[in-house]
Tab-separated table of C-alpha atoms in Angstrom:
chain	number	residue	atom	x	y	z
A	18	GLY	CA	-43.321	-57.757	42.320
A	19	GLU	CA	-41.167	-54.667	42.196
A	20	ASN	CA	-38.474	-54.123	44.829
A	21	VAL	CA	-36.817	-50.731	45.300
A	22	GLU	CA	-33.710	-50.223	47.404
A	23	GLN	CA	-32.527	-46.779	48.456
A	24	HIS	CA	-29.211	-45.558	49.858
A	25	PRO	CA	-28.080	-43.961	52.051
A	26	SER	CA	-30.670	-43.989	54.826
A	27	THR	CA	-29.228	-40.798	56.299
A	28	LEU	CA	-27.178	-38.066	54.668
A	29	SER	CA	-25.717	-34.905	56.161
A	30	VAL	CA	-24.179	-32.212	53.984
A	31	GLN	CA	-22.957	-28.692	54.514
A	32	GLU	CA	-25.073	-25.916	53.125
A	33	GLY	CA	-24.031	-25.245	49.545
A	34	ASP	CA	-22.696	-28.745	48.942
A	35	SER	CA	-24.354	-31.346	46.709
A	36	ALA	CA	-26.378	-34.342	47.844
A	37	VAL	CA	-26.830	-37.582	45.922
A	38	ILE	CA	-29.337	-40.326	46.719
A	39	LYS	CA	-29.318	-43.604	44.819
A	40	CYS	CA	-31.973	-46.218	44.147
A	41	THR	CA	-32.077	-49.569	42.401
A	42	TYR	CA	-35.130	-51.430	41.172
A	43	SER	CA	-35.801	-55.019	40.195
A	44	ASP	CA	-38.588	-55.033	37.594
A	45	SER	CA	-37.240	-54.397	34.092
A	46	ALA	CA	-40.779	-53.434	33.022
A	47	SER	CA	-40.741	-50.367	35.281
A	48	ASN	CA	-41.098	-47.199	33.237
A	49	TYR	CA	-41.795	-44.365	35.664
A	50	PHE	CA	-39.510	-43.155	38.469
A	51	PRO	CA	-40.659	-40.291	40.688
A	52	TRP	CA	-38.965	-38.720	43.690
A	53	TYR	CA	-40.883	-37.419	46.680
A	54	LYS	CA	-39.941	-35.072	49.507
A	55	GLN	CA	-41.640	-35.519	52.856
A	56	GLU	CA	-41.402	-32.914	55.575
A	57	LEU	CA	-42.244	-33.724	59.163
A	58	GLY	CA	-45.951	-34.253	59.698
A	59	LYS	CA	-46.818	-33.813	56.036
A	60	GLY	CA	-47.637	-35.981	53.057
A	61	PRO	CA	-45.059	-36.799	50.379
A	62	GLN	CA	-44.701	-34.172	47.680
A	63	LEU	CA	-43.575	-34.956	44.150
A	64	ILE	CA	-40.405	-33.007	43.338
A	65	ILE	CA	-39.242	-34.542	40.062
A	66	ASP	CA	-39.870	-37.615	37.947
A	67	ILE	CA	-38.358	-39.363	34.966
A	68	ARG	CA	-39.744	-41.754	32.410
A	69	SER	CA	-37.899	-44.655	30.871
A	70	ASN	CA	-37.373	-42.995	27.517
A	71	VAL	CA	-35.233	-40.274	29.118
A	72	GLY	CA	-31.789	-40.632	30.720
A	73	GLU	CA	-31.618	-37.380	32.645
A	74	LYS	CA	-33.921	-34.590	33.705
A	75	LYS	CA	-33.152	-31.344	35.479
A	76	ASP	CA	-35.279	-28.766	37.263
A	77	GLN	CA	-33.263	-25.894	38.725
A	78	ARG	CA	-31.161	-27.377	41.562
A	79	ILE	CA	-32.644	-30.856	41.261
A	80	ALA	CA	-31.723	-33.489	38.691
A	81	VAL	CA	-32.501	-37.154	38.233
A	82	THR	CA	-30.553	-39.681	36.171
A	83	LEU	CA	-31.727	-43.083	35.004
A	84	ASN	CA	-29.689	-46.079	33.868
A	85	LYS	CA	-32.134	-48.697	32.600
A	86	THR	CA	-29.447	-51.222	31.797
A	87	ALA	CA	-28.188	-51.203	35.365
A	88	LYS	CA	-31.675	-50.597	36.795
A	89	HIS	CA	-30.702	-47.680	38.931
A	90	PHE	CA	-31.633	-44.026	39.211
A	91	SER	CA	-30.322	-41.170	41.291
A	92	LEU	CA	-31.407	-37.829	42.692
A	93	HIS	CA	-28.933	-34.973	42.682
A	94	ILE	CA	-29.471	-31.775	44.650
A	95	THR	CA	-26.949	-28.998	44.100
A	96	GLU	CA	-26.294	-25.913	46.218
A	97	THR	CA	-28.220	-27.402	49.120
A	98	GLN	CA	-30.113	-25.121	51.468
A	99	PRO	CA	-31.470	-25.727	54.999
A	100	GLU	CA	-35.015	-25.958	53.599
A	101	ASP	CA	-33.921	-29.007	51.597
A	102	SER	CA	-33.745	-30.924	54.884
A	103	ALA	CA	-36.443	-33.620	54.740
A	104	VAL	CA	-36.961	-37.297	53.985
A	105	TYR	CA	-36.660	-38.176	50.306
A	106	PHE	CA	-38.253	-41.253	48.753
A	107	CYS	CA	-37.634	-42.786	45.372
A	108	ALA	CA	-40.283	-44.941	43.725
A	109	ALA	CA	-40.886	-47.033	40.658
A	110	THR	CA	-43.802	-48.569	38.827
A	111	GLY	CA	-43.433	-52.219	38.025
A	112	SER	CA	-45.743	-54.304	35.864
A	113	ALA	CA	-48.449	-53.308	38.319
A	114	ARG	CA	-49.667	-49.727	38.226
A	115	GLN	CA	-49.017	-48.806	41.814
A	116	LEU	CA	-45.751	-47.219	42.936
A	117	THR	CA	-43.277	-49.148	45.055
A	118	PHE	CA	-41.252	-46.871	47.321
A	119	GLY	CA	-37.735	-47.026	48.625
A	120	SER	CA	-37.149	-46.898	52.358
A	121	GLY	CA	-36.277	-43.193	52.381
A	122	THR	CA	-33.257	-40.967	52.991
A	123	GLN	CA	-33.187	-38.454	55.824
A	124	LEU	CA	-31.287	-35.482	54.389
A	125	THR	CA	-29.933	-32.907	56.819
A	126	VAL	CA	-28.384	-29.723	55.474
A	127	LEU	CA	-26.098	-28.188	58.075
A	128	PRO	CA	-25.888	-24.382	58.126
B	2	ASN	CA	-58.234	-27.365	42.949
B	3	ALA	CA	-58.118	-28.478	46.566
B	4	GLY	CA	-55.838	-31.437	45.963
B	5	VAL	CA	-56.274	-34.760	47.728
B	6	MET	CA	-58.306	-34.294	50.884
B	7	GLN	CA	-58.005	-36.700	53.781
B	8	ASN	CA	-59.910	-36.611	57.023
B	9	PRO	CA	-59.624	-36.733	59.846
B	10	ARG	CA	-56.014	-35.531	60.214
B	11	HIS	CA	-55.712	-37.248	63.578
B	12	LEU	CA	-57.760	-40.137	64.905
B	13	VAL	CA	-57.553	-41.766	68.321
B	14	ARG	CA	-59.241	-45.090	68.881
B	15	ARG	CA	-59.307	-47.530	71.763
B	16	ARG	CA	-58.341	-51.116	71.114
B	17	GLY	CA	-61.265	-53.002	69.610
B	18	GLN	CA	-62.962	-49.958	68.077
B	19	GLU	CA	-63.368	-49.250	64.374
B	20	ALA	CA	-61.429	-46.626	62.451
B	21	ARG	CA	-62.783	-45.038	59.258
B	22	LEU	CA	-60.420	-42.976	57.153
B	23	ARG	CA	-61.690	-40.873	54.248
B	24	CYS	CA	-60.034	-39.703	51.068
B	25	SER	CA	-61.368	-37.463	48.317
B	26	PRO	CA	-59.131	-37.571	45.219
B	27	MET	CA	-58.120	-34.593	43.165
B	28	LYS	CA	-60.707	-33.393	40.700
B	29	GLY	CA	-60.396	-35.391	37.513
B	30	HIS	CA	-58.485	-38.250	39.129
B	31	SER	CA	-60.103	-41.658	39.011
B	32	HIS	CA	-57.410	-43.803	40.629
B	33	VAL	CA	-56.937	-43.950	44.395
B	34	TYR	CA	-54.152	-45.625	46.360
B	35	TRP	CA	-53.771	-46.155	50.089
B	36	TYR	CA	-50.378	-46.412	51.766
B	37	ARG	CA	-49.371	-47.002	55.390
B	38	GLN	CA	-46.321	-45.441	56.971
B	39	LEU	CA	-45.036	-46.666	60.307
B	40	PRO	CA	-42.883	-44.255	62.345
B	41	GLU	CA	-39.541	-43.617	60.629
B	42	GLU	CA	-40.320	-46.123	57.886
B	43	GLY	CA	-41.213	-45.977	54.232
B	44	LEU	CA	-44.562	-46.044	52.489
B	45	LYS	CA	-46.077	-49.494	52.143
B	46	PHE	CA	-48.718	-50.064	49.489
B	47	MET	CA	-52.055	-51.305	50.745
B	48	VAL	CA	-54.717	-51.068	48.048
B	49	TYR	CA	-55.468	-49.561	44.644
B	50	LEU	CA	-59.036	-48.666	43.700
B	51	GLN	CA	-61.033	-47.144	40.922
B	52	LYS	CA	-64.664	-46.120	41.213
B	53	GLU	CA	-66.637	-49.119	42.529
B	54	ASN	CA	-63.701	-51.461	41.882
B	55	ILE	CA	-60.805	-52.811	43.906
B	56	ILE	CA	-57.992	-53.254	41.393
B	57	ASP	CA	-55.221	-54.544	43.642
B	58	GLU	CA	-55.433	-55.253	47.358
B	59	SER	CA	-52.252	-57.285	47.611
B	60	GLY	CA	-50.908	-55.047	50.380
B	61	MET	CA	-53.950	-55.220	52.614
B	62	PRO	CA	-53.852	-57.371	55.737
B	63	LYS	CA	-56.185	-60.328	55.263
B	64	GLU	CA	-58.324	-59.540	58.272
B	65	ARG	CA	-59.923	-56.425	59.769
B	66	PHE	CA	-58.967	-54.111	56.872
B	67	SER	CA	-61.228	-53.151	53.973
B	68	ALA	CA	-61.437	-50.366	51.421
B	69	GLU	CA	-64.003	-49.003	49.058
B	70	PHE	CA	-64.379	-46.234	46.512
B	71	PRO	CA	-68.088	-45.824	45.836
B	72	LYS	CA	-69.636	-44.218	42.789
B	73	GLU	CA	-70.448	-41.169	44.874
B	74	GLY	CA	-68.391	-39.876	47.769
B	75	PRO	CA	-64.878	-40.407	49.080
B	76	SER	CA	-62.807	-43.536	49.279
B	77	ILE	CA	-62.962	-45.163	52.719
B	78	LEU	CA	-60.325	-47.259	54.450
B	79	ARG	CA	-61.912	-49.170	57.317
B	80	ILE	CA	-60.036	-50.907	60.100
B	81	GLN	CA	-62.137	-53.042	62.403
B	82	GLN	CA	-61.194	-54.039	65.940
B	83	VAL	CA	-58.065	-51.905	65.931
B	84	VAL	CA	-54.940	-53.026	67.750
B	85	ARG	CA	-51.912	-51.024	68.902
B	86	GLY	CA	-49.935	-52.219	65.892
B	87	ASP	CA	-52.361	-50.390	63.604
B	88	SER	CA	-51.031	-47.055	64.888
B	89	ALA	CA	-49.474	-45.383	61.845
B	90	ALA	CA	-49.924	-42.621	59.294
B	91	TYR	CA	-52.240	-43.616	56.472
B	92	PHE	CA	-51.803	-41.746	53.229
B	93	CYS	CA	-54.091	-41.625	50.269
B	94	ALA	CA	-52.902	-40.663	46.774
B	95	SER	CA	-54.707	-40.177	43.494
B	96	SER	CA	-53.637	-40.145	39.887
B	97	GLY	CA	-55.025	-39.654	36.412
B	98	LEU	CA	-55.527	-42.145	33.624
B	99	SER	CA	-51.942	-42.724	32.489
B	100	SER	CA	-49.763	-45.258	34.285
B	101	THR	CA	-46.977	-42.660	34.244
B	102	ASP	CA	-49.046	-39.905	35.831
B	103	GLY	CA	-47.565	-38.778	39.103
B	104	TYR	CA	-49.361	-39.426	42.336
B	105	THR	CA	-50.666	-36.558	44.415
B	106	PHE	CA	-50.721	-37.397	48.098
B	107	GLY	CA	-52.994	-36.134	50.789
B	108	SER	CA	-51.724	-34.936	54.157
B	109	GLY	CA	-52.512	-38.247	55.780
B	110	THR	CA	-54.477	-39.506	58.759
B	111	ARG	CA	-52.460	-40.264	61.848
B	112	LEU	CA	-54.131	-43.104	63.693
B	113	THR	CA	-53.262	-43.705	67.321
B	114	VAL	CA	-54.640	-46.771	69.069
B	115	VAL	CA	-54.663	-46.522	72.846
């Protein structure tokens, strides 16, 4: 089955700086790569996603890049703000329909 | 659109009791997924269901756990004879017909076994 690895597990940045989270996946058939943000005590919330026919996608301060040859994708957050502090999960669909999640990154934005 | 509704939000059970967790998918969504999240860990897939069908239960423990998604009513995750190790947050998500539709998650049920 699909295996998704995510790094780093924790990330601290100064407010206004950029944050980058990286994930790799194992199943070359994977074609959908969403990113979720989870705040304490809440369910994961979809923040951006990318499909395998696209290399990059941007939504305001958030961007995702995908390299299918290398089987990795990354989340980029620019101009970070304290409210960006949360746990971020990457995920991928393999040959099965369900999403396989990475282990998460605790992002802390320091004021 | 109320989104994915899970109840209860918090559930306390004594060891040996049964826990029933409910999930109503978003309107128009026919695919339901259950995930378990242990404290400070990621989301682990448990089971994928469509109406009246279990599509993939490869993540479900072999004993004590079962899931259903009846023709009418919410999806139910049932844990029999709970043990302390079952304490976790259980999240339900739903999606539409396409395999590249995003999941919408509910707020989860936090199960505590005492």
